[in-house]
């Protein structure tokens, strides 16, 4: 959710001085640290979507897999 919120903030050019935007950016950077600058497109919006969207999808798949295994146990 934080990664998706940061993508939305970045695409809408949210005010970086706002506390919520700043917190969301820092949390997203931490969550997506392993994939930071994995894609280096020249288009800012595409780079943001790919670099933060990929970890969001990975975490979603991991969470779904863990939930399914816990439910079966």
Backbone as XML, in Angstrom:
<?xml version="1.0"?>
<chain id="A" units="angstrom">
  <residue number="1" name="UNK">
    <atom name="N" x="0.816" y="-1.183" z="0.000"/>
    <atom name="CA" x="0.000" y="0.000" z="0.000"/>
    <atom name="C" x="0.869" y="1.260" z="0.000"/>
  </residue>
  <residue number="2" name="UNK">
    <atom name="N" x="1.943" y="1.225" z="0.749"/>
    <atom name="CA" x="2.833" y="2.391" z="0.808"/>
    <atom name="C" x="3.501" y="2.616" z="-0.545"/>
  </residue>
  <residue number="3" name="UNK">
    <atom name="N" x="3.907" y="1.532" z="-1.199"/>
    <atom name="CA" x="4.537" y="1.681" z="-2.510"/>
    <atom name="C" x="3.550" y="2.246" z="-3.527"/>
  </residue>
  <residue number="4" name="UNK">
    <atom name="N" x="2.330" y="1.767" z="-3.495"/>
    <atom name="CA" x="1.307" y="2.294" z="-4.399"/>
    <atom name="C" x="0.995" y="3.749" z="-4.114"/>
  </residue>
  <residue number="5" name="UNK">
    <atom name="N" x="0.946" y="4.098" z="-2.844"/>
    <atom name="CA" x="0.691" y="5.486" z="-2.464"/>
    <atom name="C" x="1.830" y="6.390" z="-2.933"/>
  </residue>
  <residue number="6" name="UNK">
    <atom name="N" x="3.073" y="5.912" z="-2.808"/>
    <atom name="CA" x="4.205" y="6.720" z="-3.267"/>
    <atom name="C" x="4.169" y="6.894" z="-4.781"/>
  </residue>
  <residue number="7" name="UNK">
    <atom name="N" x="3.814" y="5.842" z="-5.517"/>
    <atom name="CA" x="3.697" y="5.964" z="-6.972"/>
    <atom name="C" x="2.667" y="7.028" z="-7.313"/>
  </residue>
  <residue number="8" name="UNK">
    <atom name="N" x="1.543" y="6.996" z="-6.631"/>
    <atom name="CA" x="0.492" y="7.988" z="-6.856"/>
    <atom name="C" x="0.994" y="9.397" z="-6.530"/>
  </residue>
  <residue number="9" name="UNK">
    <atom name="N" x="1.651" y="9.560" z="-5.390"/>
    <atom name="CA" x="2.198" y="10.869" z="-5.023"/>
    <atom name="C" x="3.204" y="11.357" z="-6.061"/>
  </residue>
  <residue number="10" name="UNK">
    <atom name="N" x="4.077" y="10.468" z="-6.510"/>
    <atom name="CA" x="5.104" y="10.864" z="-7.480"/>
    <atom name="C" x="4.478" y="11.251" z="-8.817"/>
  </residue>
  <residue number="11" name="UNK">
    <atom name="N" x="3.484" y="10.487" z="-9.252"/>
    <atom name="CA" x="2.851" y="10.790" z="-10.532"/>
    <atom name="C" x="2.052" y="12.092" z="-10.483"/>
  </residue>
  <residue number="12" name="UNK">
    <atom name="N" x="1.495" y="12.395" z="-9.325"/>
    <atom name="CA" x="0.714" y="13.622" z="-9.174"/>
    <atom name="C" x="1.563" y="14.809" z="-8.726"/>
  </residue>
  <residue number="13" name="UNK">
    <atom name="N" x="2.878" y="14.591" z="-8.617"/>
    <atom name="CA" x="3.834" y="15.634" z="-8.231"/>
    <atom name="C" x="3.450" y="16.268" z="-6.891"/>
  </residue>
  <residue number="14" name="UNK">
    <atom name="N" x="3.284" y="15.409" z="-5.882"/>
    <atom name="CA" x="2.895" y="15.874" z="-4.545"/>
    <atom name="C" x="4.003" y="16.715" z="-3.915"/>
  </residue>
  <residue number="15" name="UNK">
    <atom name="N" x="3.627" y="17.556" z="-2.992"/>
    <atom name="CA" x="4.548" y="18.456" z="-2.302"/>
    <atom name="C" x="5.480" y="17.645" z="-1.387"/>
  </residue>
  <residue number="16" name="UNK">
    <atom name="N" x="6.753" y="17.609" z="-1.707"/>
    <atom name="CA" x="7.730" y="16.848" z="-0.940"/>
    <atom name="C" x="7.962" y="17.369" z="0.463"/>
  </residue>
  <residue number="17" name="UNK">
    <atom name="N" x="7.571" y="18.599" z="0.736"/>
    <atom name="CA" x="7.744" y="19.176" z="2.068"/>
    <atom name="C" x="6.642" y="18.729" z="3.025"/>
  </residue>
  <residue number="18" name="UNK">
    <atom name="N" x="5.578" y="18.149" z="2.496"/>
    <atom name="CA" x="4.485" y="17.663" z="3.330"/>
    <atom name="C" x="4.959" y="16.443" z="4.120"/>
  </residue>
  <residue number="19" name="UNK">
    <atom name="N" x="4.572" y="16.361" z="5.393"/>
    <atom name="CA" x="5.024" y="15.267" z="6.258"/>
    <atom name="C" x="4.560" y="13.905" z="5.770"/>
  </residue>
  <residue number="20" name="UNK">
    <atom name="N" x="3.318" y="13.805" z="5.325"/>
    <atom name="CA" x="2.804" y="12.519" z="4.837"/>
    <atom name="C" x="3.545" y="12.075" z="3.592"/>
  </residue>
  <residue number="21" name="UNK">
    <atom name="N" x="3.785" y="12.989" z="2.677"/>
    <atom name="CA" x="4.507" y="12.668" z="1.445"/>
    <atom name="C" x="5.945" y="12.265" z="1.778"/>
  </residue>
  <residue number="22" name="UNK">
    <atom name="N" x="6.579" y="12.988" z="2.677"/>
    <atom name="CA" x="7.952" y="12.685" z="3.074"/>
    <atom name="C" x="8.051" y="11.318" z="3.742"/>
  </residue>
  <residue number="23" name="UNK">
    <atom name="N" x="7.139" y="11.021" z="4.661"/>
    <atom name="CA" x="7.125" y="9.722" z="5.326"/>
    <atom name="C" x="6.903" y="8.595" z="4.317"/>
  </residue>
  <residue number="24" name="UNK">
    <atom name="N" x="5.948" y="8.801" z="3.416"/>
    <atom name="CA" x="5.643" y="7.777" z="2.412"/>
    <atom name="C" x="6.843" y="7.543" z="1.502"/>
  </residue>
  <residue number="25" name="UNK">
    <atom name="N" x="7.524" y="8.608" z="1.112"/>
    <atom name="CA" x="8.702" y="8.471" z="0.253"/>
    <atom name="C" x="9.805" y="7.684" z="0.966"/>
  </residue>
  <residue number="26" name="UNK">
    <atom name="N" x="10.077" y="8.021" z="2.222"/>
    <atom name="CA" x="11.119" y="7.317" z="2.970"/>
    <atom name="C" x="10.780" y="5.850" z="3.175"/>
  </residue>
  <residue number="27" name="UNK">
    <atom name="N" x="9.523" y="5.557" z="3.490"/>
    <atom name="CA" x="9.102" y="4.166" z="3.666"/>
    <atom name="C" x="9.183" y="3.408" z="2.346"/>
  </residue>
  <residue number="28" name="UNK">
    <atom name="N" x="8.783" y="4.043" z="1.254"/>
    <atom name="CA" x="8.850" y="3.395" z="-0.061"/>
    <atom name="C" x="10.294" y="3.146" z="-0.472"/>
  </residue>
  <residue number="29" name="UNK">
    <atom name="N" x="11.170" y="4.093" z="-0.186"/>
    <atom name="CA" x="12.593" y="3.884" z="-0.496"/>
    <atom name="C" x="13.149" y="2.696" z="0.277"/>
  </residue>
  <residue number="30" name="UNK">
    <atom name="N" x="12.742" y="2.552" z="1.529"/>
    <atom name="CA" x="13.216" y="1.428" z="2.338"/>
    <atom name="C" x="12.659" y="0.109" z="1.794"/>
  </residue>
  <residue number="31" name="UNK">
    <atom name="N" x="11.365" y="0.080" z="1.488"/>
    <atom name="CA" x="10.735" y="-1.145" z="0.991"/>
    <atom name="C" x="11.259" y="-1.553" z="-0.387"/>
  </residue>
  <residue number="32" name="UNK">
    <atom name="N" x="11.578" y="-0.580" z="-1.207"/>
    <atom name="CA" x="12.028" y="-0.863" z="-2.568"/>
    <atom name="C" x="13.541" y="-0.745" z="-2.701"/>
  </residue>
  <residue number="33" name="UNK">
    <atom name="N" x="14.246" y="-0.763" z="-1.595"/>
    <atom name="CA" x="15.698" y="-0.592" z="-1.630"/>
    <atom name="C" x="16.417" y="-1.613" z="-2.481"/>
  </residue>
  <residue number="34" name="UNK">
    <atom name="N" x="15.929" y="-2.841" z="-2.486"/>
    <atom name="CA" x="16.589" y="-3.893" z="-3.264"/>
    <atom name="C" x="16.414" y="-3.712" z="-4.765"/>
  </residue>
  <residue number="35" name="UNK">
    <atom name="N" x="15.442" y="-2.909" z="-5.180"/>
    <atom name="CA" x="15.231" y="-2.715" z="-6.616"/>
    <atom name="C" x="15.422" y="-1.254" z="-7.030"/>
  </residue>
  <residue number="36" name="UNK">
    <atom name="N" x="15.990" y="-0.464" z="-6.141"/>
    <atom name="CA" x="16.178" y="0.958" z="-6.429"/>
    <atom name="C" x="17.078" y="1.127" z="-7.649"/>
  </residue>
  <residue number="37" name="UNK">
    <atom name="N" x="16.627" y="1.899" z="-8.605"/>
    <atom name="CA" x="17.332" y="2.162" z="-9.872"/>
    <atom name="C" x="17.605" y="0.900" z="-10.674"/>
  </residue>
  <residue number="38" name="UNK">
    <atom name="N" x="16.742" y="-0.089" z="-10.537"/>
    <atom name="CA" x="16.852" y="-1.289" z="-11.367"/>
    <atom name="C" x="16.583" y="-0.927" z="-12.820"/>
  </residue>
  <residue number="39" name="UNK">
    <atom name="N" x="15.614" y="-0.054" z="-13.016"/>
    <atom name="CA" x="15.292" y="0.445" z="-14.349"/>
    <atom name="C" x="15.693" y="1.910" z="-14.420"/>
  </residue>
  <residue number="40" name="UNK">
    <atom name="N" x="16.418" y="2.282" z="-15.459"/>
    <atom name="CA" x="16.900" y="3.660" z="-15.583"/>
    <atom name="C" x="16.373" y="4.293" z="-16.869"/>
  </residue>
  <residue number="41" name="UNK">
    <atom name="N" x="15.072" y="4.362" z="-16.979"/>
    <atom name="CA" x="14.443" y="4.987" z="-18.143"/>
    <atom name="C" x="14.648" y="6.506" z="-18.084"/>
  </residue>
  <residue number="42" name="UNK">
    <atom name="N" x="14.576" y="7.145" z="-19.214"/>
    <atom name="CA" x="14.703" y="8.599" z="-19.222"/>
    <atom name="C" x="13.395" y="9.281" z="-18.832"/>
  </residue>
  <residue number="43" name="UNK">
    <atom name="N" x="12.288" y="8.568" z="-18.939"/>
    <atom name="CA" x="10.988" y="9.118" z="-18.561"/>
    <atom name="C" x="10.771" y="8.901" z="-17.070"/>
  </residue>
  <residue number="44" name="UNK">
    <atom name="N" x="10.609" y="9.991" z="-16.320"/>
    <atom name="CA" x="10.500" y="9.917" z="-14.867"/>
    <atom name="C" x="9.328" y="9.070" z="-14.396"/>
  </residue>
  <residue number="45" name="UNK">
    <atom name="N" x="8.144" y="9.268" z="-14.991"/>
    <atom name="CA" x="6.962" y="8.550" z="-14.508"/>
    <atom name="C" x="7.096" y="7.050" z="-14.744"/>
  </residue>
  <residue number="46" name="UNK">
    <atom name="N" x="7.680" y="6.649" z="-15.877"/>
    <atom name="CA" x="7.844" y="5.226" z="-16.167"/>
    <atom name="C" x="8.872" y="4.605" z="-15.231"/>
  </residue>
  <residue number="47" name="UNK">
    <atom name="N" x="9.948" y="5.322" z="-14.961"/>
    <atom name="CA" x="10.975" y="4.840" z="-14.030"/>
    <atom name="C" x="10.387" y="4.654" z="-12.635"/>
  </residue>
  <residue number="48" name="UNK">
    <atom name="N" x="9.557" y="5.594" z="-12.194"/>
    <atom name="CA" x="8.924" y="5.498" z="-10.879"/>
    <atom name="C" x="7.989" y="4.298" z="-10.811"/>
  </residue>
  <residue number="49" name="UNK">
    <atom name="N" x="7.156" y="4.135" z="-11.821"/>
    <atom name="CA" x="6.204" y="3.021" z="-11.830"/>
    <atom name="C" x="6.939" y="1.686" z="-11.832"/>
  </residue>
  <residue number="50" name="UNK">
    <atom name="N" x="7.980" y="1.553" z="-12.614"/>
    <atom name="CA" x="8.708" y="0.278" z="-12.682"/>
    <atom name="C" x="9.523" y="0.009" z="-11.422"/>
  </residue>
  <residue number="51" name="UNK">
    <atom name="N" x="10.250" y="1.012" z="-10.931"/>
    <atom name="CA" x="11.128" y="0.800" z="-9.779"/>
    <atom name="C" x="10.375" y="0.600" z="-8.470"/>
  </residue>
  <residue number="52" name="UNK">
    <atom name="N" x="9.164" y="1.122" z="-8.369"/>
    <atom name="CA" x="8.375" y="0.928" z="-7.150"/>
    <atom name="C" x="7.231" y="-0.060" z="-7.371"/>
  </residue>
  <residue number="53" name="UNK">
    <atom name="N" x="6.805" y="-0.231" z="-8.608"/>
    <atom name="CA" x="5.734" y="-1.179" z="-8.912"/>
    <atom name="C" x="6.192" y="-2.615" z="-8.833"/>
  </residue>
  <residue number="54" name="UNK">
    <atom name="N" x="7.413" y="-2.887" z="-9.277"/>
    <atom name="CA" x="7.934" y="-4.258" z="-9.214"/>
    <atom name="C" x="7.989" y="-4.777" z="-7.780"/>
  </residue>
  <residue number="55" name="UNK">
    <atom name="N" x="8.554" y="-4.037" z="-6.823"/>
    <atom name="CA" x="8.530" y="-4.530" z="-5.444"/>
    <atom name="C" x="7.113" y="-4.680" z="-4.904"/>
  </residue>
  <residue number="56" name="UNK">
    <atom name="N" x="6.204" y="-3.797" z="-5.301"/>
    <atom name="CA" x="4.821" y="-3.907" z="-4.837"/>
    <atom name="C" x="4.210" y="-5.217" z="-5.312"/>
  </residue>
  <residue number="57" name="UNK">
    <atom name="N" x="4.453" y="-5.589" z="-6.555"/>
    <atom name="CA" x="3.928" y="-6.849" z="-7.093"/>
    <atom name="C" x="4.591" y="-8.037" z="-6.408"/>
  </residue>
  <residue number="58" name="UNK">
    <atom name="N" x="5.897" y="-7.964" z="-6.186"/>
    <atom name="CA" x="6.612" y="-9.056" z="-5.519"/>
    <atom name="C" x="6.077" y="-9.254" z="-4.102"/>
  </residue>
  <residue number="59" name="UNK">
    <atom name="N" x="5.924" y="-8.162" z="-3.358"/>
    <atom name="CA" x="5.397" y="-8.280" z="-1.988"/>
    <atom name="C" x="3.960" y="-8.787" z="-1.987"/>
  </residue>
  <residue number="60" name="UNK">
    <atom name="N" x="3.168" y="-8.395" z="-2.972"/>
    <atom name="CA" x="1.793" y="-8.886" z="-3.080"/>
    <atom name="C" x="1.776" y="-10.391" z="-3.317"/>
  </residue>
  <residue number="61" name="UNK">
    <atom name="N" x="2.629" y="-10.873" z="-4.216"/>
    <atom name="CA" x="2.702" y="-12.313" z="-4.488"/>
    <atom name="C" x="3.201" y="-13.094" z="-3.274"/>
  </residue>
  <residue number="62" name="UNK">
    <atom name="N" x="4.193" y="-12.573" z="-2.583"/>
    <atom name="CA" x="4.706" y="-13.238" z="-1.383"/>
    <atom name="C" x="3.616" y="-13.295" z="-0.312"/>
  </residue>
  <residue number="63" name="UNK">
    <atom name="N" x="2.915" y="-12.209" z="-0.106"/>
    <atom name="CA" x="1.841" y="-12.176" z="0.883"/>
    <atom name="C" x="0.718" y="-13.130" z="0.531"/>
  </residue>
  <residue number="64" name="UNK">
    <atom name="N" x="0.371" y="-13.194" z="-0.747"/>
    <atom name="CA" x="-0.684" y="-14.107" z="-1.187"/>
    <atom name="C" x="-0.267" y="-15.563" z="-0.979"/>
  </residue>
  <residue number="65" name="UNK">
    <atom name="N" x="0.980" y="-15.874" z="-1.307"/>
    <atom name="CA" x="1.487" y="-17.238" z="-1.129"/>
    <atom name="C" x="1.516" y="-17.619" z="0.342"/>
  </residue>
  <residue number="66" name="UNK">
    <atom name="N" x="2.006" y="-16.737" z="1.187"/>
    <atom name="CA" x="2.040" y="-17.035" z="2.629"/>
    <atom name="C" x="0.642" y="-17.197" z="3.208"/>
  </residue>
  <residue number="67" name="UNK">
    <atom name="N" x="-0.286" y="-16.357" z="2.793"/>
    <atom name="CA" x="-1.656" y="-16.460" z="3.286"/>
    <atom name="C" x="-2.293" y="-17.790" z="2.875"/>
  </residue>
  <residue number="68" name="UNK">
    <atom name="N" x="-2.035" y="-18.218" z="1.646"/>
    <atom name="CA" x="-2.585" y="-19.490" z="1.183"/>
    <atom name="C" x="-2.002" y="-20.658" z="1.953"/>
  </residue>
  <residue number="69" name="UNK">
    <atom name="N" x="-0.721" y="-20.618" z="2.243"/>
    <atom name="CA" x="-0.085" y="-21.711" z="3.002"/>
    <atom name="C" x="-0.566" y="-21.741" z="4.457"/>
  </residue>
  <residue number="70" name="UNK">
    <atom name="N" x="-0.743" y="-20.569" z="5.048"/>
    <atom name="CA" x="-1.230" y="-20.505" z="6.422"/>
    <atom name="C" x="-2.669" y="-21.003" z="6.489"/>
  </residue>
  <residue number="71" name="UNK">
    <atom name="N" x="-3.462" y="-20.669" z="5.501"/>
    <atom name="CA" x="-4.862" y="-21.087" z="5.474"/>
    <atom name="C" x="-4.980" y="-22.607" z="5.377"/>
  </residue>
  <residue number="72" name="UNK">
    <atom name="N" x="-4.063" y="-23.250" z="4.641"/>
    <atom name="CA" x="-4.079" y="-24.699" z="4.490"/>
    <atom name="C" x="-3.624" y="-25.427" z="5.741"/>
  </residue>
  <residue number="73" name="UNK">
    <atom name="N" x="-2.805" y="-24.782" z="6.527"/>
    <atom name="CA" x="-2.243" y="-25.443" z="7.716"/>
    <atom name="C" x="-3.222" y="-25.564" z="8.843"/>
  </residue>
</chain>
